[in-house]
């Protein structure tokens, strides 16, 4: 559901998102297969995504007032099979108010029409499975370069007013196309 909502971030959450041209233009002899989900325009880019810090990350539901987060961020590129990749930051112990990660990740994207960048903030648990406390999803074609503030949302898609991630985004020509 988060990815579906992320796809509609492009148009403000309303209306219809049309399939990319290369997915609509086929004859009865051609079939779309996941291995061929690459448009012919050779748009290969490298997205460098640096997670600098977080601010006012929420406690997970049901935690008492003395509970302190041990946050980490999982960053996923979702879309065509050749673009998929998931990475995560280190865990920051006992700091949900202003954790600083300062970690950079590199994603190679060949099909921006289908690619989504999905961020999930987790609370690290030592005795049970980690819990998602906030998330954000955005199509790659909508990402702007530079220093950015990412407004986090609940798993259900509601805005968390003060919860944010500070990131740096750089998009460059992928060396594979030179």
JSON list of C-alpha atoms in Angstrom, two decimals:
[
{"chain": "A", "resi": 1, "resn": "UNK", "atom": "CA", "xyz": [0.00, 0.00, 0.00]},
{"chain": "A", "resi": 2, "resn": "UNK", "atom": "CA", "xyz": [2.89, 2.38, 0.79]},
{"chain": "A", "resi": 3, "resn": "UNK", "atom": "CA", "xyz": [4.32, 1.93, -2.72]},
{"chain": "A", "resi": 4, "resn": "UNK", "atom": "CA", "xyz": [0.92, 2.56, -4.29]},
{"chain": "A", "resi": 5, "resn": "UNK", "atom": "CA", "xyz": [0.55, 5.80, -2.33]},
{"chain": "A", "resi": 6, "resn": "UNK", "atom": "CA", "xyz": [4.11, 6.75, -3.25]},
{"chain": "A", "resi": 7, "resn": "UNK", "atom": "CA", "xyz": [3.32, 6.39, -6.95]},
{"chain": "A", "resi": 8, "resn": "UNK", "atom": "CA", "xyz": [0.54, 8.97, -6.59]},
{"chain": "A", "resi": 9, "resn": "UNK", "atom": "CA", "xyz": [2.80, 11.50, -4.81]},
{"chain": "A", "resi": 10, "resn": "UNK", "atom": "CA", "xyz": [3.53, 12.76, -8.34]},
{"chain": "A", "resi": 11, "resn": "UNK", "atom": "CA", "xyz": [0.01, 14.13, -8.81]},
{"chain": "A", "resi": 12, "resn": "UNK", "atom": "CA", "xyz": [-0.91, 15.04, -5.25]},
{"chain": "A", "resi": 13, "resn": "UNK", "atom": "CA", "xyz": [-2.68, 11.77, -4.51]},
{"chain": "A", "resi": 14, "resn": "UNK", "atom": "CA", "xyz": [-5.50, 12.20, -6.99]},
{"chain": "A", "resi": 15, "resn": "UNK", "atom": "CA", "xyz": [-6.36, 11.21, -10.50]},
{"chain": "A", "resi": 16, "resn": "UNK", "atom": "CA", "xyz": [-4.84, 8.57, -12.71]},
{"chain": "A", "resi": 17, "resn": "UNK", "atom": "CA", "xyz": [-1.20, 7.69, -13.38]},
{"chain": "A", "resi": 18, "resn": "UNK", "atom": "CA", "xyz": [-0.72, 6.58, -16.95]},
{"chain": "A", "resi": 19, "resn": "UNK", "atom": "CA", "xyz": [1.59, 3.66, -17.74]},
{"chain": "A", "resi": 20, "resn": "UNK", "atom": "CA", "xyz": [4.85, 4.68, -19.42]},
{"chain": "A", "resi": 21, "resn": "UNK", "atom": "CA", "xyz": [4.84, 4.77, -23.24]},
{"chain": "A", "resi": 22, "resn": "UNK", "atom": "CA", "xyz": [7.06, 1.72, -23.62]},
{"chain": "A", "resi": 23, "resn": "UNK", "atom": "CA", "xyz": [4.55, -0.36, -21.62]},
{"chain": "A", "resi": 24, "resn": "UNK", "atom": "CA", "xyz": [1.59, 0.78, -23.72]},
{"chain": "A", "resi": 25, "resn": "UNK", "atom": "CA", "xyz": [3.13, 0.43, -27.16]},
{"chain": "A", "resi": 26, "resn": "UNK", "atom": "CA", "xyz": [3.18, -3.23, -28.03]},
{"chain": "A", "resi": 27, "resn": "UNK", "atom": "CA", "xyz": [1.59, -5.44, -30.60]},
{"chain": "A", "resi": 28, "resn": "UNK", "atom": "CA", "xyz": [0.02, -8.86, -30.26]},
{"chain": "A", "resi": 29, "resn": "UNK", "atom": "CA", "xyz": [3.42, -10.41, -31.11]},
{"chain": "A", "resi": 30, "resn": "UNK", "atom": "CA", "xyz": [5.27, -8.70, -28.27]},
{"chain": "A", "resi": 31, "resn": "UNK", "atom": "CA", "xyz": [4.85, -9.37, -24.61]},
{"chain": "A", "resi": 32, "resn": "UNK", "atom": "CA", "xyz": [6.02, -7.39, -21.65]},
{"chain": "A", "resi": 33, "resn": "UNK", "atom": "CA", "xyz": [8.31, -9.38, -19.42]},
{"chain": "A", "resi": 34, "resn": "UNK", "atom": "CA", "xyz": [10.07, -8.11, -16.30]},
{"chain": "A", "resi": 35, "resn": "UNK", "atom": "CA", "xyz": [13.46, -8.68, -17.96]},
{"chain": "A", "resi": 36, "resn": "UNK", "atom": "CA", "xyz": [12.54, -6.29, -20.78]},
{"chain": "A", "resi": 37, "resn": "UNK", "atom": "CA", "xyz": [11.18, -3.43, -18.68]},
{"chain": "A", "resi": 38, "resn": "UNK", "atom": "CA", "xyz": [13.74, -0.96, -19.98]},
{"chain": "A", "resi": 39, "resn": "UNK", "atom": "CA", "xyz": [12.71, 1.96, -22.18]},
{"chain": "A", "resi": 40, "resn": "UNK", "atom": "CA", "xyz": [14.65, 2.52, -25.38]},
{"chain": "A", "resi": 41, "resn": "UNK", "atom": "CA", "xyz": [15.89, 6.00, -24.42]},
{"chain": "A", "resi": 42, "resn": "UNK", "atom": "CA", "xyz": [18.85, 4.60, -22.43]},
{"chain": "A", "resi": 43, "resn": "UNK", "atom": "CA", "xyz": [18.18, 6.80, -19.40]},
{"chain": "A", "resi": 44, "resn": "UNK", "atom": "CA", "xyz": [20.78, 5.36, -17.04]},
{"chain": "A", "resi": 45, "resn": "UNK", "atom": "CA", "xyz": [21.49, 7.48, -13.99]},
{"chain": "A", "resi": 46, "resn": "UNK", "atom": "CA", "xyz": [23.16, 7.00, -10.64]},
{"chain": "A", "resi": 47, "resn": "UNK", "atom": "CA", "xyz": [21.21, 8.36, -7.69]},
{"chain": "A", "resi": 48, "resn": "UNK", "atom": "CA", "xyz": [23.48, 9.16, -4.74]},
{"chain": "A", "resi": 49, "resn": "UNK", "atom": "CA", "xyz": [21.31, 9.38, -1.66]},
{"chain": "A", "resi": 50, "resn": "UNK", "atom": "CA", "xyz": [22.89, 10.54, 1.59]},
{"chain": "A", "resi": 51, "resn": "UNK", "atom": "CA", "xyz": [20.89, 10.30, 4.80]},
{"chain": "A", "resi": 52, "resn": "UNK", "atom": "CA", "xyz": [22.22, 13.05, 7.03]},
{"chain": "A", "resi": 53, "resn": "UNK", "atom": "CA", "xyz": [19.97, 12.97, 10.09]},
{"chain": "A", "resi": 54, "resn": "UNK", "atom": "CA", "xyz": [16.48, 12.65, 11.48]},
{"chain": "A", "resi": 55, "resn": "UNK", "atom": "CA", "xyz": [14.37, 14.89, 13.67]},
{"chain": "A", "resi": 56, "resn": "UNK", "atom": "CA", "xyz": [11.59, 14.15, 16.17]},
{"chain": "A", "resi": 57, "resn": "UNK", "atom": "CA", "xyz": [11.10, 10.50, 15.20]},
{"chain": "A", "resi": 58, "resn": "UNK", "atom": "CA", "xyz": [7.94, 9.14, 16.80]},
{"chain": "A", "resi": 59, "resn": "UNK", "atom": "CA", "xyz": [7.85, 6.37, 19.38]},
{"chain": "A", "resi": 60, "resn": "UNK", "atom": "CA", "xyz": [6.13, 3.23, 18.28]},
{"chain": "A", "resi": 61, "resn": "UNK", "atom": "CA", "xyz": [2.55, 2.80, 19.43]},
{"chain": "A", "resi": 62, "resn": "UNK", "atom": "CA", "xyz": [2.14, 1.24, 22.84]},
{"chain": "A", "resi": 63, "resn": "UNK", "atom": "CA", "xyz": [5.55, 2.31, 24.15]},
{"chain": "A", "resi": 64, "resn": "UNK", "atom": "CA", "xyz": [5.67, 3.94, 27.53]},
{"chain": "A", "resi": 65, "resn": "UNK", "atom": "CA", "xyz": [6.88, 7.46, 28.18]},
{"chain": "A", "resi": 66, "resn": "UNK", "atom": "CA", "xyz": [10.36, 6.26, 29.19]},
{"chain": "A", "resi": 67, "resn": "UNK", "atom": "CA", "xyz": [10.97, 4.33, 25.98]},
{"chain": "A", "resi": 68, "resn": "UNK", "atom": "CA", "xyz": [13.81, 5.62, 23.78]},
{"chain": "A", "resi": 69, "resn": "UNK", "atom": "CA", "xyz": [14.18, 4.77, 20.10]},
{"chain": "A", "resi": 70, "resn": "UNK", "atom": "CA", "xyz": [17.15, 3.00, 18.52]},
{"chain": "A", "resi": 71, "resn": "UNK", "atom": "CA", "xyz": [16.42, 4.14, 14.94]},
{"chain": "A", "resi": 72, "resn": "UNK", "atom": "CA", "xyz": [17.83, 3.05, 11.61]},
{"chain": "A", "resi": 73, "resn": "UNK", "atom": "CA", "xyz": [16.67, 3.78, 8.06]},
{"chain": "A", "resi": 74, "resn": "UNK", "atom": "CA", "xyz": [16.09, 1.21, 5.35]},
{"chain": "A", "resi": 75, "resn": "UNK", "atom": "CA", "xyz": [16.33, 2.69, 1.84]},
{"chain": "A", "resi": 76, "resn": "UNK", "atom": "CA", "xyz": [14.89, 0.71, -1.07]},
{"chain": "A", "resi": 77, "resn": "UNK", "atom": "CA", "xyz": [14.83, 1.36, -4.78]},
{"chain": "A", "resi": 78, "resn": "UNK", "atom": "CA", "xyz": [11.79, -0.46, -6.17]},
{"chain": "A", "resi": 79, "resn": "UNK", "atom": "CA", "xyz": [10.73, -0.86, -9.79]},
{"chain": "A", "resi": 80, "resn": "UNK", "atom": "CA", "xyz": [12.16, -2.80, -12.72]},
{"chain": "A", "resi": 81, "resn": "UNK", "atom": "CA", "xyz": [14.10, -5.91, -11.62]},
{"chain": "A", "resi": 82, "resn": "UNK", "atom": "CA", "xyz": [17.48, -4.47, -12.64]},
{"chain": "A", "resi": 83, "resn": "UNK", "atom": "CA", "xyz": [16.88, -1.35, -10.49]},
{"chain": "A", "resi": 84, "resn": "UNK", "atom": "CA", "xyz": [15.88, -3.09, -7.23]},
{"chain": "A", "resi": 85, "resn": "UNK", "atom": "CA", "xyz": [18.19, -2.63, -4.27]},
{"chain": "A", "resi": 86, "resn": "UNK", "atom": "CA", "xyz": [17.76, -2.34, -0.49]},
{"chain": "A", "resi": 87, "resn": "UNK", "atom": "CA", "xyz": [20.31, -0.90, 1.96]},
{"chain": "A", "resi": 88, "resn": "UNK", "atom": "CA", "xyz": [20.17, 0.30, 5.56]},
{"chain": "A", "resi": 89, "resn": "UNK", "atom": "CA", "xyz": [21.96, 2.68, 7.87]},
{"chain": "A", "resi": 90, "resn": "UNK", "atom": "CA", "xyz": [23.61, 1.80, 11.12]},
{"chain": "A", "resi": 91, "resn": "UNK", "atom": "CA", "xyz": [21.52, 1.78, 14.31]},
{"chain": "A", "resi": 92, "resn": "UNK", "atom": "CA", "xyz": [21.75, 4.93, 16.46]},
{"chain": "A", "resi": 93, "resn": "UNK", "atom": "CA", "xyz": [21.27, 3.84, 20.06]},
{"chain": "A", "resi": 94, "resn": "UNK", "atom": "CA", "xyz": [19.00, 5.80, 22.39]},
{"chain": "A", "resi": 95, "resn": "UNK", "atom": "CA", "xyz": [18.40, 8.81, 20.14]},
{"chain": "A", "resi": 96, "resn": "UNK", "atom": "CA", "xyz": [15.03, 9.29, 18.48]},
{"chain": "A", "resi": 97, "resn": "UNK", "atom": "CA", "xyz": [15.05, 13.08, 18.82]},
{"chain": "A", "resi": 98, "resn": "UNK", "atom": "CA", "xyz": [17.97, 13.92, 16.50]},
{"chain": "A", "resi": 99, "resn": "UNK", "atom": "CA", "xyz": [19.85, 10.85, 15.22]},
{"chain": "A", "resi": 100, "resn": "UNK", "atom": "CA", "xyz": [22.77, 11.56, 12.86]},
{"chain": "A", "resi": 101, "resn": "UNK", "atom": "CA", "xyz": [23.67, 8.89, 10.29]},
{"chain": "A", "resi": 102, "resn": "UNK", "atom": "CA", "xyz": [25.63, 10.76, 7.61]},
{"chain": "A", "resi": 103, "resn": "UNK", "atom": "CA", "xyz": [25.62, 7.66, 5.34]},
{"chain": "A", "resi": 104, "resn": "UNK", "atom": "CA", "xyz": [25.59, 7.68, 1.54]},
{"chain": "A", "resi": 105, "resn": "UNK", "atom": "CA", "xyz": [24.09, 5.06, -0.74]},
{"chain": "A", "resi": 106, "resn": "UNK", "atom": "CA", "xyz": [24.30, 4.67, -4.51]},
{"chain": "A", "resi": 107, "resn": "UNK", "atom": "CA", "xyz": [21.50, 3.38, -6.71]},
{"chain": "A", "resi": 108, "resn": "UNK", "atom": "CA", "xyz": [21.77, 2.65, -10.43]},
{"chain": "A", "resi": 109, "resn": "UNK", "atom": "CA", "xyz": [18.46, 3.41, -12.19]},
{"chain": "A", "resi": 110, "resn": "UNK", "atom": "CA", "xyz": [17.72, 2.40, -15.77]},
{"chain": "A", "resi": 111, "resn": "UNK", "atom": "CA", "xyz": [13.92, 2.74, -15.76]},
{"chain": "A", "resi": 112, "resn": "UNK", "atom": "CA", "xyz": [12.87, 5.94, -13.93]},
{"chain": "A", "resi": 113, "resn": "UNK", "atom": "CA", "xyz": [9.26, 5.63, -15.09]},
{"chain": "A", "resi": 114, "resn": "UNK", "atom": "CA", "xyz": [8.80, 2.63, -12.77]},
{"chain": "A", "resi": 115, "resn": "UNK", "atom": "CA", "xyz": [11.36, 3.38, -10.03]},
{"chain": "A", "resi": 116, "resn": "UNK", "atom": "CA", "xyz": [10.26, 4.42, -6.54]},
{"chain": "A", "resi": 117, "resn": "UNK", "atom": "CA", "xyz": [12.50, 5.42, -3.65]},
{"chain": "A", "resi": 118, "resn": "UNK", "atom": "CA", "xyz": [11.09, 3.98, -0.42]},
{"chain": "A", "resi": 119, "resn": "UNK", "atom": "CA", "xyz": [12.37, 5.08, 3.01]},
{"chain": "A", "resi": 120, "resn": "UNK", "atom": "CA", "xyz": [11.40, 3.25, 6.18]},
{"chain": "A", "resi": 121, "resn": "UNK", "atom": "CA", "xyz": [12.50, 4.27, 9.67]},
{"chain": "A", "resi": 122, "resn": "UNK", "atom": "CA", "xyz": [12.69, 1.35, 12.09]},
{"chain": "A", "resi": 123, "resn": "UNK", "atom": "CA", "xyz": [13.12, 1.03, 15.84]},
{"chain": "A", "resi": 124, "resn": "UNK", "atom": "CA", "xyz": [15.78, -1.63, 16.40]},
{"chain": "A", "resi": 125, "resn": "UNK", "atom": "CA", "xyz": [14.71, -4.30, 18.86]},
{"chain": "A", "resi": 126, "resn": "UNK", "atom": "CA", "xyz": [17.14, -6.77, 20.40]},
{"chain": "A", "resi": 127, "resn": "UNK", "atom": "CA", "xyz": [14.57, -9.27, 21.67]},
{"chain": "A", "resi": 128, "resn": "UNK", "atom": "CA", "xyz": [11.96, -9.15, 18.89]},
{"chain": "A", "resi": 129, "resn": "UNK", "atom": "CA", "xyz": [11.66, -8.10, 15.25]},
{"chain": "A", "resi": 130, "resn": "UNK", "atom": "CA", "xyz": [12.35, -4.47, 14.30]},
{"chain": "A", "resi": 131, "resn": "UNK", "atom": "CA", "xyz": [9.29, -2.22, 14.05]},
{"chain": "A", "resi": 132, "resn": "UNK", "atom": "CA", "xyz": [8.54, 0.33, 11.29]},
{"chain": "A", "resi": 133, "resn": "UNK", "atom": "CA", "xyz": [7.75, 3.67, 12.92]},
{"chain": "A", "resi": 134, "resn": "UNK", "atom": "CA", "xyz": [7.67, 5.96, 9.86]},
{"chain": "A", "resi": 135, "resn": "UNK", "atom": "CA", "xyz": [8.01, 5.80, 6.08]},
{"chain": "A", "resi": 136, "resn": "UNK", "atom": "CA", "xyz": [8.04, 7.81, 2.86]},
{"chain": "A", "resi": 137, "resn": "UNK", "atom": "CA", "xyz": [7.85, 6.80, -0.80]},
{"chain": "A", "resi": 138, "resn": "UNK", "atom": "CA", "xyz": [8.41, 8.92, -3.93]},
{"chain": "A", "resi": 139, "resn": "UNK", "atom": "CA", "xyz": [8.80, 8.23, -7.66]},
{"chain": "A", "resi": 140, "resn": "UNK", "atom": "CA", "xyz": [12.38, 8.73, -8.86]},
{"chain": "A", "resi": 141, "resn": "UNK", "atom": "CA", "xyz": [11.19, 11.05, -11.63]},
{"chain": "A", "resi": 142, "resn": "UNK", "atom": "CA", "xyz": [10.00, 13.48, -8.92]},
{"chain": "A", "resi": 143, "resn": "UNK", "atom": "CA", "xyz": [13.22, 13.56, -6.90]},
{"chain": "A", "resi": 144, "resn": "UNK", "atom": "CA", "xyz": [15.02, 16.90, -6.90]},
{"chain": "A", "resi": 145, "resn": "UNK", "atom": "CA", "xyz": [18.74, 17.26, -6.31]},
{"chain": "A", "resi": 146, "resn": "UNK", "atom": "CA", "xyz": [20.25, 19.04, -3.34]},
{"chain": "A", "resi": 147, "resn": "UNK", "atom": "CA", "xyz": [19.63, 19.16, 0.39]},
{"chain": "A", "resi": 148, "resn": "UNK", "atom": "CA", "xyz": [16.06, 18.09, 1.12]},
{"chain": "A", "resi": 149, "resn": "UNK", "atom": "CA", "xyz": [13.75, 17.63, 4.08]},
{"chain": "A", "resi": 150, "resn": "UNK", "atom": "CA", "xyz": [11.63, 14.48, 3.86]},
{"chain": "A", "resi": 151, "resn": "UNK", "atom": "CA", "xyz": [8.29, 14.69, 5.66]},
{"chain": "A", "resi": 152, "resn": "UNK", "atom": "CA", "xyz": [7.74, 11.24, 7.16]},
{"chain": "A", "resi": 153, "resn": "UNK", "atom": "CA", "xyz": [4.39, 9.47, 7.29]},
{"chain": "A", "resi": 154, "resn": "UNK", "atom": "CA", "xyz": [2.86, 6.70, 9.35]},
{"chain": "A", "resi": 155, "resn": "UNK", "atom": "CA", "xyz": [2.65, 3.21, 7.88]},
{"chain": "A", "resi": 156, "resn": "UNK", "atom": "CA", "xyz": [-0.98, 4.07, 7.11]},
{"chain": "A", "resi": 157, "resn": "UNK", "atom": "CA", "xyz": [0.03, 7.15, 5.09]},
{"chain": "A", "resi": 158, "resn": "UNK", "atom": "CA", "xyz": [-0.84, 9.96, 7.54]},
{"chain": "A", "resi": 159, "resn": "UNK", "atom": "CA", "xyz": [1.66, 12.82, 7.91]},
{"chain": "A", "resi": 160, "resn": "UNK", "atom": "CA", "xyz": [3.76, 12.91, 11.07]},
{"chain": "A", "resi": 161, "resn": "UNK", "atom": "CA", "xyz": [3.92, 16.67, 11.57]},
{"chain": "A", "resi": 162, "resn": "UNK", "atom": "CA", "xyz": [7.37, 17.05, 13.12]},
{"chain": "A", "resi": 163, "resn": "UNK", "atom": "CA", "xyz": [9.07, 13.81, 12.02]},
{"chain": "A", "resi": 164, "resn": "UNK", "atom": "CA", "xyz": [11.60, 14.45, 9.26]},
{"chain": "A", "resi": 165, "resn": "UNK", "atom": "CA", "xyz": [14.72, 13.11, 7.60]},
{"chain": "A", "resi": 166, "resn": "UNK", "atom": "CA", "xyz": [17.39, 15.43, 6.23]},
{"chain": "A", "resi": 167, "resn": "UNK", "atom": "CA", "xyz": [18.97, 14.10, 3.04]},
{"chain": "A", "resi": 168, "resn": "UNK", "atom": "CA", "xyz": [21.31, 15.08, 0.21]},
{"chain": "A", "resi": 169, "resn": "UNK", "atom": "CA", "xyz": [20.49, 13.88, -3.31]},
{"chain": "A", "resi": 170, "resn": "UNK", "atom": "CA", "xyz": [22.78, 13.92, -6.35]},
{"chain": "A", "resi": 171, "resn": "UNK", "atom": "CA", "xyz": [21.81, 12.43, -9.70]},
{"chain": "A", "resi": 172, "resn": "UNK", "atom": "CA", "xyz": [24.53, 11.80, -12.29]},
{"chain": "A", "resi": 173, "resn": "UNK", "atom": "CA", "xyz": [25.03, 10.05, -15.62]},
{"chain": "A", "resi": 174, "resn": "UNK", "atom": "CA", "xyz": [25.60, 6.33, -15.05]},
{"chain": "A", "resi": 175, "resn": "UNK", "atom": "CA", "xyz": [29.07, 5.24, -16.23]},
{"chain": "A", "resi": 176, "resn": "UNK", "atom": "CA", "xyz": [27.46, 2.29, -18.09]},
{"chain": "A", "resi": 177, "resn": "UNK", "atom": "CA", "xyz": [26.14, 4.66, -20.77]},
{"chain": "A", "resi": 178, "resn": "UNK", "atom": "CA", "xyz": [29.44, 6.40, -21.58]}
]
